[in-house]
PDB file of C-alpha atoms in Angstrom:
ATOM      1  CA  MET A   1       9.540   4.260   0.721  1.00  0.00           C
ATOM      2  CA  VAL A   2      10.753   2.214  -2.187  1.00  0.00           C
ATOM      3  CA  ILE A   3       8.864   1.709  -5.414  1.00  0.00           C
ATOM      4  CA  ASP A   4       9.627  -1.648  -7.798  1.00  0.00           C
ATOM      5  CA  SER A   5       8.114  -4.067  -9.963  1.00  0.00           C
ATOM      6  CA  LEU A   6       7.600  -7.647  -8.741  1.00  0.00           C
ATOM      7  CA  GLU A   7      10.781  -9.205 -10.285  1.00  0.00           C
ATOM      8  CA  ASN A   8      13.065  -7.099  -8.310  1.00  0.00           C
ATOM      9  CA  ALA A   9      11.024  -8.053  -4.098  1.00  0.00           C
ATOM     10  CA  LYS A  10      13.738 -10.252  -3.348  1.00  0.00           C
ATOM     11  CA  ILE A  11      15.894  -7.397  -3.075  1.00  0.00           C
ATOM     12  CA  TYR A  12      13.829  -5.819  -0.398  1.00  0.00           C
ATOM     13  CA  GLU A  13      13.107  -9.075   1.079  1.00  0.00           C
ATOM     14  CA  ALA A  14      16.021  -8.600   3.707  1.00  0.00           C
ATOM     15  CA  LEU A  15      14.506  -5.337   4.819  1.00  0.00           C
ATOM     16  CA  HIS A  16      12.670  -6.654   7.194  1.00  0.00           C
ATOM     17  CA  ALA A  17      11.961 -10.285   8.836  1.00  0.00           C
ATOM     18  CA  ASN A  18       8.455 -10.966   6.951  1.00  0.00           C
ATOM     19  CA  PHE A  19       8.974  -9.357   3.898  1.00  0.00           C
ATOM     20  CA  ASN A  20       9.336 -12.969   2.383  1.00  0.00           C
ATOM     21  CA  LYS A  21       5.950 -13.531   3.647  1.00  0.00           C
ATOM     22  CA  ALA A  22       4.669 -10.978   2.012  1.00  0.00           C
ATOM     23  CA  PHE A  23       5.840 -10.840  -1.027  1.00  0.00           C
ATOM     24  CA  GLN A  24       5.017 -14.458  -1.511  1.00  0.00           C
ATOM     25  CA  PHE A  25       1.461 -13.749  -1.299  1.00  0.00           C
ATOM     26  CA  ILE A  26       1.811 -11.727  -4.114  1.00  0.00           C
ATOM     27  CA  ARG A  27       3.442 -14.415  -6.117  1.00  0.00           C
ATOM     28  CA  GLU A  28       0.838 -16.798  -5.468  1.00  0.00           C
ATOM     29  CA  PHE A  29      -1.865 -14.619  -5.701  1.00  0.00           C
ATOM     30  CA  HIS A  30      -0.951 -14.460  -9.945  1.00  0.00           C
ATOM     31  CA  GLN A  31      -1.025 -18.342  -9.340  1.00  0.00           C
ATOM     32  CA  ASN A  32      -4.379 -18.564  -7.440  1.00  0.00           C
ATOM     33  CA  GLU A  33      -5.950 -15.390  -7.936  1.00  0.00           C
ATOM     34  CA  LYS A  34      -8.598 -14.654  -4.546  1.00  0.00           C
ATOM     35  CA  GLU A  35     -11.654 -12.504  -3.861  1.00  0.00           C
ATOM     36  CA  ASP A  36     -11.876  -9.537  -2.491  1.00  0.00           C
ATOM     37  CA  GLY A  37     -11.090  -9.381   1.211  1.00  0.00           C
ATOM     38  CA  ARG A  38      -9.092 -10.099   4.194  1.00  0.00           C
ATOM     39  CA  TYR A  39      -6.464 -12.770   3.665  1.00  0.00           C
ATOM     40  CA  ASP A  40      -4.320 -13.646   7.555  1.00  0.00           C
ATOM     41  CA  ILE A  41      -0.595 -14.676   6.122  1.00  0.00           C
ATOM     42  CA  ASP A  42       0.735 -14.889  10.065  1.00  0.00           C
ATOM     43  CA  GLY A  43      -1.977 -13.750  12.079  1.00  0.00           C
ATOM     44  CA  ASN A  44      -1.634 -10.149  12.909  1.00  0.00           C
ATOM     45  CA  GLN A  45       1.963 -10.061  11.919  1.00  0.00           C
ATOM     46  CA  VAL A  46       0.934 -10.342   8.159  1.00  0.00           C
ATOM     47  CA  TYR A  47      -1.860  -9.880   6.254  1.00  0.00           C
ATOM     48  CA  ALA A  48      -3.405  -8.285   3.208  1.00  0.00           C
ATOM     49  CA  LEU A  49      -6.229  -6.811   1.669  1.00  0.00           C
ATOM     50  CA  VAL A  50      -7.370  -7.737  -1.387  1.00  0.00           C
ATOM     51  CA  GLN A  51      -8.775  -4.119  -2.817  1.00  0.00           C
ATOM     52  CA  SER A  52     -11.035  -3.846  -6.430  1.00  0.00           C
ATOM     53  CA  TYR A  53     -11.882   0.160  -6.820  1.00  0.00           C
ATOM     54  CA  THR A  54     -11.666   2.288  -9.530  1.00  0.00           C
ATOM     55  CA  THR A  55      -9.714   5.564  -9.076  1.00  0.00           C
ATOM     56  CA  VAL A  56     -11.245   9.037  -8.666  1.00  0.00           C
ATOM     57  CA  PRO A  57      -9.674  12.251  -9.102  1.00  0.00           C
ATOM     58  CA  PRO A  58      -7.176  13.605  -6.326  1.00  0.00           C
ATOM     59  CA  ASP A  59      -8.952  15.952  -4.745  1.00  0.00           C
ATOM     60  CA  GLN A  60     -10.847  13.441  -3.738  1.00  0.00           C
ATOM     61  CA  CYS A  61      -8.112  10.909  -2.457  1.00  0.00           C
ATOM     62  CA  LYS A  62      -7.244  11.273   1.203  1.00  0.00           C
ATOM     63  CA  TRP A  63      -3.498  11.958   2.784  1.00  0.00           C
ATOM     64  CA  GLU A  64      -2.962   9.239   5.139  1.00  0.00           C
ATOM     65  CA  THR A  65      -0.331   7.202   7.307  1.00  0.00           C
ATOM     66  CA  HIS A  66       0.091   4.121   9.971  1.00  0.00           C
ATOM     67  CA  ASP A  67       1.867   3.885  12.768  1.00  0.00           C
ATOM     68  CA  GLU A  68       2.027  -0.062  13.556  1.00  0.00           C
ATOM     69  CA  TYR A  69       2.200  -1.352  10.138  1.00  0.00           C
ATOM     70  CA  ILE A  70       4.178  -1.076   7.361  1.00  0.00           C
ATOM     71  CA  ASP A  71       2.530  -0.957   3.826  1.00  0.00           C
ATOM     72  CA  ILE A  72       3.587  -3.018   0.761  1.00  0.00           C
ATOM     73  CA  GLN A  73       1.211  -1.922  -2.021  1.00  0.00           C
ATOM     74  CA  TYR A  74       0.419  -4.267  -5.592  1.00  0.00           C
ATOM     75  CA  ILE A  75      -1.336  -3.345  -8.698  1.00  0.00           C
ATOM     76  CA  VAL A  76      -2.025  -6.341  -9.768  1.00  0.00           C
ATOM     77  CA  ARG A  77      -4.208  -4.914 -12.711  1.00  0.00           C
ATOM     78  CA  GLY A  78      -4.402  -0.993 -13.627  1.00  0.00           C
ATOM     79  CA  LYS A  79      -3.014   2.043 -12.788  1.00  0.00           C
ATOM     80  CA  GLU A  80      -3.275   4.685 -10.259  1.00  0.00           C
ATOM     81  CA  VAL A  81      -1.524   7.306  -8.677  1.00  0.00           C
ATOM     82  CA  ILE A  82      -0.368   7.733  -5.012  1.00  0.00           C
ATOM     83  CA  GLY A  83       0.778  10.811  -4.197  1.00  0.00           C
ATOM     84  CA  TYR A  84       3.985  10.843  -1.577  1.00  0.00           C
ATOM     85  CA  ALA A  85       5.110  13.380   1.266  1.00  0.00           C
ATOM     86  CA  PRO A  86       7.482  13.533   4.105  1.00  0.00           C
ATOM     87  CA  ARG A  87       5.060  12.264   7.168  1.00  0.00           C
ATOM     88  CA  LYS A  88       6.694  15.213   8.708  1.00  0.00           C
ATOM     89  CA  ALA A  89       5.381  17.671   5.866  1.00  0.00           C
ATOM     90  CA  LEU A  90       1.707  16.678   6.308  1.00  0.00           C
ATOM     91  CA  MET A  91      -0.958  18.972   7.826  1.00  0.00           C
ATOM     92  CA  SER A  92      -4.001  18.448  10.521  1.00  0.00           C
ATOM     93  CA  GLY A  93      -4.268  15.384  10.809  1.00  0.00           C
ATOM     94  CA  THR A  94      -7.431  14.292  12.129  1.00  0.00           C
ATOM     95  CA  GLY A  95      -5.716  12.384  15.256  1.00  0.00           C
ATOM     96  CA  TYR A  96      -4.513   8.683  15.352  1.00  0.00           C
ATOM     97  CA  ASN A  97      -7.172   5.781  14.771  1.00  0.00           C
ATOM     98  CA  SER A  98      -5.498   3.041  16.767  1.00  0.00           C
ATOM     99  CA  GLU A  99      -7.880   0.607  15.753  1.00  0.00           C
ATOM    100  CA  LYS A 100      -7.318   0.885  11.872  1.00  0.00           C
ATOM    101  CA  ASP A 101      -4.000   1.981  12.938  1.00  0.00           C
ATOM    102  CA  ILE A 102      -4.383   5.385  10.646  1.00  0.00           C
ATOM    103  CA  THR A 103      -4.222   8.933  10.720  1.00  0.00           C
ATOM    104  CA  PHE A 104      -5.695  10.903   7.947  1.00  0.00           C
ATOM    105  CA  TYR A 105      -4.473  14.685   6.619  1.00  0.00           C
ATOM    106  CA  GLU A 106      -5.804  17.889   4.899  1.00  0.00           C
ATOM    107  CA  ASN A 107      -5.452  17.772   1.547  1.00  0.00           C
ATOM    108  CA  GLN A 108      -2.225  19.484   0.008  1.00  0.00           C
ATOM    109  CA  PRO A 109       0.822  19.073  -2.640  1.00  0.00           C
ATOM    110  CA  GLY A 110       2.814  16.220  -2.575  1.00  0.00           C
ATOM    111  CA  MET A 111       5.055  13.859  -5.367  1.00  0.00           C
ATOM    112  CA  ASP A 112       2.782  12.224  -7.986  1.00  0.00           C
ATOM    113  CA  ILE A 113       4.065   7.769  -7.721  1.00  0.00           C
ATOM    114  CA  CYS A 114       2.559   6.480 -11.061  1.00  0.00           C
ATOM    115  CA  LEU A 115       1.870   3.015 -10.310  1.00  0.00           C
ATOM    116  CA  THR A 116       0.957  -0.325 -13.183  1.00  0.00           C
ATOM    117  CA  ASP A 117       0.695  -3.591 -13.555  1.00  0.00           C
ATOM    118  CA  GLY A 118       3.589  -5.338 -11.323  1.00  0.00           C
ATOM    119  CA  MET A 119       4.464  -2.484  -9.439  1.00  0.00           C
ATOM    120  CA  TYR A 120       4.324  -1.461  -5.800  1.00  0.00           C
ATOM    121  CA  ALA A 121       5.210   0.663  -3.055  1.00  0.00           C
ATOM    122  CA  ILE A 122       6.598  -0.236   0.291  1.00  0.00           C
ATOM    123  CA  LEU A 123       5.457   2.852   2.706  1.00  0.00           C
ATOM    124  CA  TYR A 124       6.321   2.687   6.081  1.00  0.00           C
ATOM    125  CA  PRO A 125       5.463   5.074   8.911  1.00  0.00           C
ATOM    126  CA  TRP A 126       6.862   7.884   8.344  1.00  0.00           C
ATOM    127  CA  ASP A 127       6.165   8.050   4.231  1.00  0.00           C
ATOM    128  CA  GLY A 128       2.496   9.928   4.158  1.00  0.00           C
ATOM    129  CA  HIS A 129       0.820   8.761   0.795  1.00  0.00           C
ATOM    130  CA  LYS A 130      -2.610   9.305  -0.935  1.00  0.00           C
ATOM    131  CA  PRO A 131      -3.692   6.031  -2.821  1.00  0.00           C
ATOM    132  CA  LYS A 132      -6.593   5.353  -5.401  1.00  0.00           C
ATOM    133  CA  CYS A 133      -5.693   8.772  -7.378  1.00  0.00           C
ATOM    134  CA  MET A 134      -6.687   7.999 -11.299  1.00  0.00           C
ATOM    135  CA  HIS A 135      -3.820   8.965 -13.309  1.00  0.00           C
ATOM    136  CA  GLY A 136      -4.985  10.794 -16.625  1.00  0.00           C
ATOM    137  CA  GLY A 137      -8.615   9.308 -16.520  1.00  0.00           C
ATOM    138  CA  GLN A 138     -10.278   7.146 -14.578  1.00  0.00           C
ATOM    139  CA  SER A 139      -8.805   2.933 -13.852  1.00  0.00           C
ATOM    140  CA  ALA A 140     -10.047  -0.077 -12.615  1.00  0.00           C
ATOM    141  CA  VAL A 141      -7.906  -1.689  -9.964  1.00  0.00           C
ATOM    142  CA  LYS A 142      -7.016  -4.464  -8.906  1.00  0.00           C
ATOM    143  CA  LYS A 143      -4.572  -4.494  -5.611  1.00  0.00           C
ATOM    144  CA  ILE A 144      -3.099  -6.111  -2.599  1.00  0.00           C
ATOM    145  CA  VAL A 145      -2.346  -3.925   0.276  1.00  0.00           C
ATOM    146  CA  VAL A 146      -0.349  -6.426   2.420  1.00  0.00           C
ATOM    147  CA  LYS A 147       0.273  -4.726   6.072  1.00  0.00           C
ATOM    148  CA  VAL A 148       3.628  -6.096   8.046  1.00  0.00           C
ATOM    149  CA  LYS A 149       3.676  -5.217  11.604  1.00  0.00           C
ATOM    150  CA  ILE A 150       6.795  -3.353  12.397  1.00  0.00           C
TER     151      ILE A 150
END
Protein backbone atom coordinates (compact mmCIF):
# COMPACT_ATOMS: atom_id res chain seq x y z
CA MET A 1 0.00 0.00 0.00
CA VAL A 2 1.11 3.53 -0.78
CA ILE A 3 -0.37 6.69 0.75
CA ASP A 4 0.60 10.06 -0.69
CA SER A 5 -0.64 13.25 -2.35
CA LEU A 6 -1.13 13.95 -6.04
CA GLU A 7 1.88 16.26 -6.17
CA ASN A 8 4.12 13.19 -5.62
CA ALA A 9 2.38 10.83 -8.07
CA LYS A 10 5.28 10.91 -10.57
CA ILE A 11 7.38 9.03 -8.00
CA TYR A 12 5.00 6.05 -8.15
CA GLU A 13 4.25 5.96 -11.87
CA ALA A 14 7.20 3.60 -12.41
CA LEU A 15 5.58 0.95 -10.17
CA HIS A 16 3.23 -0.19 -12.96
CA ALA A 17 3.20 0.39 -16.71
CA ASN A 18 -0.33 1.87 -16.55
CA PHE A 19 -0.03 4.06 -13.46
CA ASN A 20 0.86 7.05 -15.65
CA LYS A 21 -2.54 6.72 -17.43
CA ALA A 22 -4.31 6.50 -14.08
CA PHE A 23 -2.66 9.57 -12.61
CA GLN A 24 -3.11 11.52 -15.86
CA PHE A 25 -6.88 10.92 -15.62
CA ILE A 26 -6.84 12.23 -12.04
CA ARG A 27 -4.83 15.33 -13.00
CA GLU A 28 -7.16 16.10 -15.92
CA PHE A 29 -10.22 15.57 -13.71
CA HIS A 30 -9.30 18.72 -11.78
CA GLN A 31 -9.45 20.73 -15.03
CA ASN A 32 -12.68 19.15 -16.27
CA GLU A 33 -14.68 17.55 -13.45
CA LYS A 34 -16.89 14.67 -14.53
CA GLU A 35 -20.19 13.26 -13.30
CA ASP A 36 -20.30 10.10 -11.20
CA GLY A 37 -19.92 6.92 -13.23
CA ARG A 38 -17.44 4.69 -15.03
CA TYR A 39 -14.86 6.13 -17.44
CA ASP A 40 -12.76 3.87 -19.63
CA ILE A 41 -9.17 5.07 -19.80
CA ASP A 42 -7.69 2.04 -21.57
CA GLY A 43 -10.60 -0.41 -21.90
CA ASN A 44 -10.62 -2.96 -19.09
CA GLN A 45 -6.90 -2.43 -18.47
CA VAL A 46 -7.45 0.94 -16.77
CA TYR A 47 -10.77 2.54 -15.90
CA ALA A 48 -12.06 5.03 -13.35
CA LEU A 49 -15.11 5.02 -11.11
CA VAL A 50 -16.12 8.53 -10.06
CA GLN A 51 -18.18 8.44 -6.88
CA SER A 52 -19.96 10.86 -4.53
CA TYR A 53 -21.20 9.77 -1.11
CA THR A 54 -21.35 10.63 2.56
CA THR A 55 -19.03 8.72 4.88
CA VAL A 56 -20.58 6.40 7.45
CA PRO A 57 -19.56 4.91 10.82
CA PRO A 58 -16.82 2.25 10.47
CA ASP A 59 -19.11 -0.56 11.66
CA GLN A 60 -21.25 0.06 8.55
CA CYS A 61 -18.27 -0.31 6.17
CA LYS A 62 -16.98 -3.58 4.74
CA TRP A 63 -13.48 -4.98 4.41
CA GLU A 64 -12.63 -5.94 0.85
CA THR A 65 -9.86 -7.17 -1.44
CA HIS A 66 -9.47 -7.51 -5.20
CA ASP A 67 -7.63 -10.17 -7.23
CA GLU A 68 -7.48 -8.73 -10.76
CA TYR A 69 -7.01 -4.99 -10.18
CA ILE A 70 -4.99 -2.52 -8.16
CA ASP A 71 -7.08 0.34 -6.71
CA ILE A 72 -5.90 3.92 -6.72
CA GLN A 73 -8.42 5.62 -4.42
CA TYR A 74 -8.11 9.40 -4.77
CA ILE A 75 -10.03 11.96 -2.70
CA VAL A 76 -11.07 14.94 -4.82
CA ARG A 77 -13.01 16.57 -1.96
CA GLY A 78 -13.87 15.60 1.57
CA LYS A 79 -12.30 13.38 4.16
CA GLU A 80 -12.59 9.69 4.90
CA VAL A 81 -10.89 6.94 6.79
CA ILE A 82 -9.84 3.85 4.90
CA GLY A 83 -9.17 0.89 7.13
CA TYR A 84 -6.10 -1.18 6.28
CA ALA A 85 -5.19 -4.76 7.20
CA PRO A 86 -3.05 -7.32 5.38
CA ARG A 87 -5.26 -9.63 3.34
CA LYS A 88 -3.90 -12.67 5.16
CA ALA A 89 -5.11 -11.20 8.47
CA LEU A 90 -8.72 -10.86 7.30
CA MET A 91 -11.17 -13.59 8.28
CA SER A 92 -14.36 -15.16 6.95
CA GLY A 93 -14.49 -13.88 3.41
CA THR A 94 -17.72 -14.18 1.42
CA GLY A 95 -15.92 -15.93 -1.40
CA TYR A 96 -14.54 -14.28 -4.49
CA ASN A 97 -17.00 -12.63 -6.90
CA SER A 98 -15.16 -12.76 -10.24
CA GLU A 99 -17.70 -10.52 -12.03
CA LYS A 100 -17.02 -7.68 -9.59
CA ASP A 101 -13.44 -8.68 -8.66
CA ILE A 102 -14.17 -8.49 -4.95
CA THR A 103 -14.12 -10.51 -1.76
CA PHE A 104 -15.77 -9.12 1.40
CA TYR A 105 -14.68 -9.99 4.94
CA GLU A 106 -16.04 -9.85 8.47
CA ASN A 107 -15.66 -6.60 10.38
CA GLN A 108 -12.54 -6.62 12.54
CA PRO A 109 -9.83 -4.25 13.77
CA GLY A 110 -7.31 -2.71 11.43
CA MET A 111 -5.25 0.43 11.00
CA ASP A 112 -7.11 3.67 10.18
CA ILE A 113 -5.71 5.92 7.45
CA CYS A 114 -7.27 9.35 7.01
CA LEU A 115 -7.32 10.70 3.46
CA THR A 116 -8.24 14.30 2.65
CA ASP A 117 -8.39 16.48 -0.49
CA GLY A 118 -5.67 15.55 -2.97
CA MET A 119 -4.54 12.37 -1.22
CA TYR A 120 -4.68 8.81 -2.53
CA ALA A 121 -4.05 5.23 -1.51
CA ILE A 122 -2.64 2.63 -3.90
CA LEU A 123 -4.10 -0.70 -2.79
CA TYR A 124 -2.72 -3.98 -4.13
CA PRO A 125 -4.46 -7.38 -3.99
CA TRP A 126 -2.66 -8.19 -0.73
CA ASP A 127 -4.00 -4.98 0.89
CA GLY A 128 -7.30 -5.46 2.69
CA HIS A 129 -9.15 -2.16 2.87
CA LYS A 130 -12.36 -0.72 4.28
CA PRO A 131 -13.32 2.53 2.48
CA LYS A 132 -16.03 5.13 3.11
CA CYS A 133 -15.54 5.36 6.90
CA MET A 134 -16.17 8.67 8.63
CA HIS A 135 -13.48 10.51 10.58
CA GLY A 136 -14.85 12.47 13.52
CA GLY A 137 -18.19 12.95 11.76
CA GLN A 138 -19.81 12.54 8.39
CA SER A 139 -18.19 14.10 5.33
CA ALA A 140 -19.41 14.54 1.77
CA VAL A 141 -16.77 12.88 -0.43
CA LYS A 142 -16.03 13.09 -4.13
CA LYS A 143 -13.67 10.23 -4.99
CA ILE A 144 -12.05 8.65 -8.00
CA VAL A 145 -11.21 4.96 -7.83
CA VAL A 146 -8.94 4.05 -10.73
CA LYS A 147 -8.79 0.31 -11.38
CA VAL A 148 -5.49 -0.85 -12.92
CA LYS A 149 -5.32 -4.43 -14.22
CA ILE A 150 -2.43 -6.40 -12.77
